[in-house]
């Protein structure tokens, strides 16, 4: 099986999650950070596509939104996984997930995940630090990355492949 993971990582947390996911998926994995990499790929070459990003000011990254818009019909025909890295929990996290990914993609996904998140204040610019301090009262690095959720997500994909 050939897996494609498309994501955006601003401060490295989503990249960490993708690294763990990649290590635990069966088959070949190509991970592409749309924010940094210019890797050229064709969705037709992949059996599964996983899309993920992080929430900043309540929204997923624009490059993820644009990727979904540009490949929407193709994505509906793929074994699809969607994940979100965010610090919110419960209903707020679910709301952010639902706002990040179109309903039809969510309905067609074999796996969806909320992977927790991190505030990496040490990697933020001045403006980001001020917003995080004002909104969340956070002034130092904090991690709530949910390793168990990442492993469960990978397991759902691996179980899917064993059925083929």
CSV table of C-alpha atoms in Angstrom, one decimal, residues 2-163:
chain,number,residue,atom,x,y,z
A,2,UNK,CA,1.1,3.5,-0.8
A,3,UNK,CA,0.2,6.2,1.7
A,4,UNK,CA,0.3,10.0,1.2
A,5,UNK,CA,0.2,12.3,4.2
A,6,UNK,CA,-0.3,15.9,3.3
A,7,UNK,CA,0.0,18.4,6.1
A,8,UNK,CA,1.1,21.8,7.2
A,9,UNK,CA,3.3,22.4,10.3
A,10,UNK,CA,3.9,25.9,11.6
A,11,UNK,CA,6.0,25.2,14.7
A,12,UNK,CA,6.7,21.4,14.4
A,13,UNK,CA,3.9,19.8,16.4
A,14,UNK,CA,2.0,18.5,13.3
A,15,UNK,CA,5.3,17.4,11.9
A,16,UNK,CA,5.9,15.4,15.1
A,17,UNK,CA,2.5,13.8,14.8
A,18,UNK,CA,3.1,12.9,11.1
A,19,UNK,CA,6.4,11.4,12.0
A,20,UNK,CA,4.8,9.1,14.6
A,21,UNK,CA,2.0,8.3,12.1
A,22,UNK,CA,4.4,7.5,9.3
A,23,UNK,CA,6.5,5.1,11.5
A,24,UNK,CA,3.3,3.2,12.4
A,25,UNK,CA,1.6,2.8,9.1
A,26,UNK,CA,2.0,-0.3,7.0
A,27,UNK,CA,3.4,0.2,3.5
A,28,UNK,CA,5.2,3.1,1.8
A,29,UNK,CA,4.6,6.6,3.1
A,30,UNK,CA,5.3,9.9,1.5
A,31,UNK,CA,4.8,12.8,3.8
A,32,UNK,CA,4.5,16.3,2.3
A,33,UNK,CA,4.5,19.5,4.3
A,34,UNK,CA,2.6,21.9,2.0
A,35,UNK,CA,4.0,24.9,3.9
A,36,UNK,CA,7.7,24.0,3.2
A,37,UNK,CA,8.1,21.4,0.5
A,38,UNK,CA,7.7,21.6,-3.2
A,39,UNK,CA,7.4,17.8,-3.7
A,40,UNK,CA,5.4,17.0,-6.8
A,41,UNK,CA,3.1,14.0,-6.5
A,42,UNK,CA,0.0,12.6,-8.2
A,43,UNK,CA,-2.9,11.4,-6.0
A,44,UNK,CA,-3.5,8.6,-8.5
A,45,UNK,CA,-0.2,7.0,-7.3
A,46,UNK,CA,-1.6,6.5,-3.7
A,47,UNK,CA,-4.0,4.1,-2.2
A,48,UNK,CA,-4.6,6.2,0.9
A,49,UNK,CA,-4.5,9.9,1.5
A,50,UNK,CA,-4.2,11.4,5.0
A,51,UNK,CA,-4.7,15.2,5.4
A,52,UNK,CA,-3.9,17.1,8.6
A,53,UNK,CA,-3.1,20.4,10.0
A,54,UNK,CA,-3.2,22.6,13.0
A,55,UNK,CA,-5.5,25.3,14.3
A,56,UNK,CA,-4.3,28.9,14.4
A,57,UNK,CA,-6.8,31.6,15.5
A,58,UNK,CA,-9.5,29.0,15.1
A,59,UNK,CA,-8.7,28.0,11.5
A,60,UNK,CA,-6.8,25.3,9.7
A,61,UNK,CA,-4.0,26.5,7.4
A,62,UNK,CA,-5.0,28.0,4.1
A,63,UNK,CA,-2.7,25.6,2.1
A,64,UNK,CA,-4.7,22.7,3.5
A,65,UNK,CA,-8.0,24.3,2.5
A,66,UNK,CA,-6.6,25.0,-1.0
A,67,UNK,CA,-5.3,21.4,-1.3
A,68,UNK,CA,-8.8,20.1,-0.4
A,69,UNK,CA,-10.5,22.5,-2.9
A,70,UNK,CA,-8.1,21.6,-5.7
A,71,UNK,CA,-8.4,17.8,-5.2
A,72,UNK,CA,-11.9,17.5,-3.7
A,73,UNK,CA,-13.4,15.0,-6.3
A,74,UNK,CA,-10.3,12.8,-6.3
A,75,UNK,CA,-10.3,12.8,-2.4
A,76,UNK,CA,-13.8,11.4,-2.4
A,77,UNK,CA,-12.6,8.4,-4.3
A,78,UNK,CA,-9.7,7.6,-1.9
A,79,UNK,CA,-9.3,5.8,1.3
A,80,UNK,CA,-9.1,9.0,3.3
A,81,UNK,CA,-8.0,10.0,6.8
A,82,UNK,CA,-8.3,13.4,8.4
A,83,UNK,CA,-6.6,14.7,11.5
A,84,UNK,CA,-6.2,17.9,13.5
A,85,UNK,CA,-3.6,19.1,15.9
A,86,UNK,CA,-5.2,21.5,18.4
A,87,UNK,CA,-5.0,22.4,22.0
A,88,UNK,CA,-8.8,22.6,22.5
A,89,UNK,CA,-10.6,19.6,23.8
A,90,UNK,CA,-14.2,18.2,23.8
A,91,UNK,CA,-16.9,20.1,21.9
A,92,UNK,CA,-14.6,23.0,20.9
A,93,UNK,CA,-12.1,20.6,19.3
A,94,UNK,CA,-14.9,18.8,17.5
A,95,UNK,CA,-16.2,22.1,16.2
A,96,UNK,CA,-12.7,23.1,15.0
A,97,UNK,CA,-12.4,19.7,13.2
A,98,UNK,CA,-15.8,20.1,11.6
A,99,UNK,CA,-14.9,23.6,10.4
A,100,UNK,CA,-11.5,22.5,9.1
A,101,UNK,CA,-12.8,19.6,6.9
A,102,UNK,CA,-15.9,19.5,4.6
A,103,UNK,CA,-18.7,17.3,5.6
A,104,UNK,CA,-18.5,15.0,2.6
A,105,UNK,CA,-14.9,14.3,3.3
A,106,UNK,CA,-15.6,13.6,6.9
A,107,UNK,CA,-18.4,11.2,5.9
A,108,UNK,CA,-16.1,9.3,3.5
A,109,UNK,CA,-13.1,9.1,5.9
A,110,UNK,CA,-12.0,5.7,7.2
A,111,UNK,CA,-10.2,7.5,10.1
A,112,UNK,CA,-10.5,10.8,11.8
A,113,UNK,CA,-8.4,12.0,14.7
A,114,UNK,CA,-7.8,14.7,17.2
A,115,UNK,CA,-4.2,14.5,18.1
A,116,UNK,CA,-4.0,17.1,20.9
A,117,UNK,CA,-1.4,19.8,20.5
A,118,UNK,CA,1.3,22.0,21.8
A,119,UNK,CA,1.9,25.6,22.5
A,120,UNK,CA,5.6,26.1,21.5
A,121,UNK,CA,5.9,29.6,22.8
A,122,UNK,CA,9.7,29.4,22.3
A,123,UNK,CA,9.1,29.0,18.5
A,124,UNK,CA,6.4,31.7,18.1
A,125,UNK,CA,6.9,35.2,16.8
A,126,UNK,CA,6.1,38.2,18.9
A,127,UNK,CA,2.5,38.5,17.7
A,128,UNK,CA,1.7,34.8,18.2
A,129,UNK,CA,3.1,35.0,21.7
A,130,UNK,CA,1.0,37.9,22.6
A,131,UNK,CA,-2.2,36.3,21.2
A,132,UNK,CA,-1.5,33.0,23.1
A,133,UNK,CA,-0.8,34.9,26.3
A,134,UNK,CA,-4.0,37.0,26.0
A,135,UNK,CA,-6.4,34.3,24.8
A,136,UNK,CA,-5.0,31.3,26.8
A,137,UNK,CA,-2.8,32.8,29.5
A,138,UNK,CA,0.1,30.7,28.2
A,139,UNK,CA,3.6,32.1,28.5
A,140,UNK,CA,5.8,28.9,28.3
A,141,UNK,CA,5.9,25.7,26.1
A,142,UNK,CA,3.2,23.2,26.9
A,143,UNK,CA,2.5,19.8,25.3
A,144,UNK,CA,-0.7,17.8,25.2
A,145,UNK,CA,0.2,15.7,22.1
A,146,UNK,CA,-2.0,12.6,22.2
A,147,UNK,CA,0.2,9.7,21.3
A,148,UNK,CA,-2.6,7.1,21.9
A,149,UNK,CA,-4.9,8.9,19.5
A,150,UNK,CA,-2.2,8.9,16.8
A,151,UNK,CA,-1.6,5.1,17.3
A,152,UNK,CA,-5.3,4.4,17.1
A,153,UNK,CA,-5.5,6.4,13.9
A,154,UNK,CA,-2.6,4.4,12.4
A,155,UNK,CA,-4.2,1.1,13.6
A,156,UNK,CA,-7.5,1.9,11.8
A,157,UNK,CA,-5.6,2.4,8.5
A,158,UNK,CA,-3.5,-0.8,9.1
A,159,UNK,CA,-6.7,-2.8,9.8
A,160,UNK,CA,-8.3,-1.4,6.6
A,161,UNK,CA,-5.3,-2.7,4.6
A,162,UNK,CA,-5.5,-6.2,6.1
A,163,UNK,CA,-9.0,-6.4,4.8
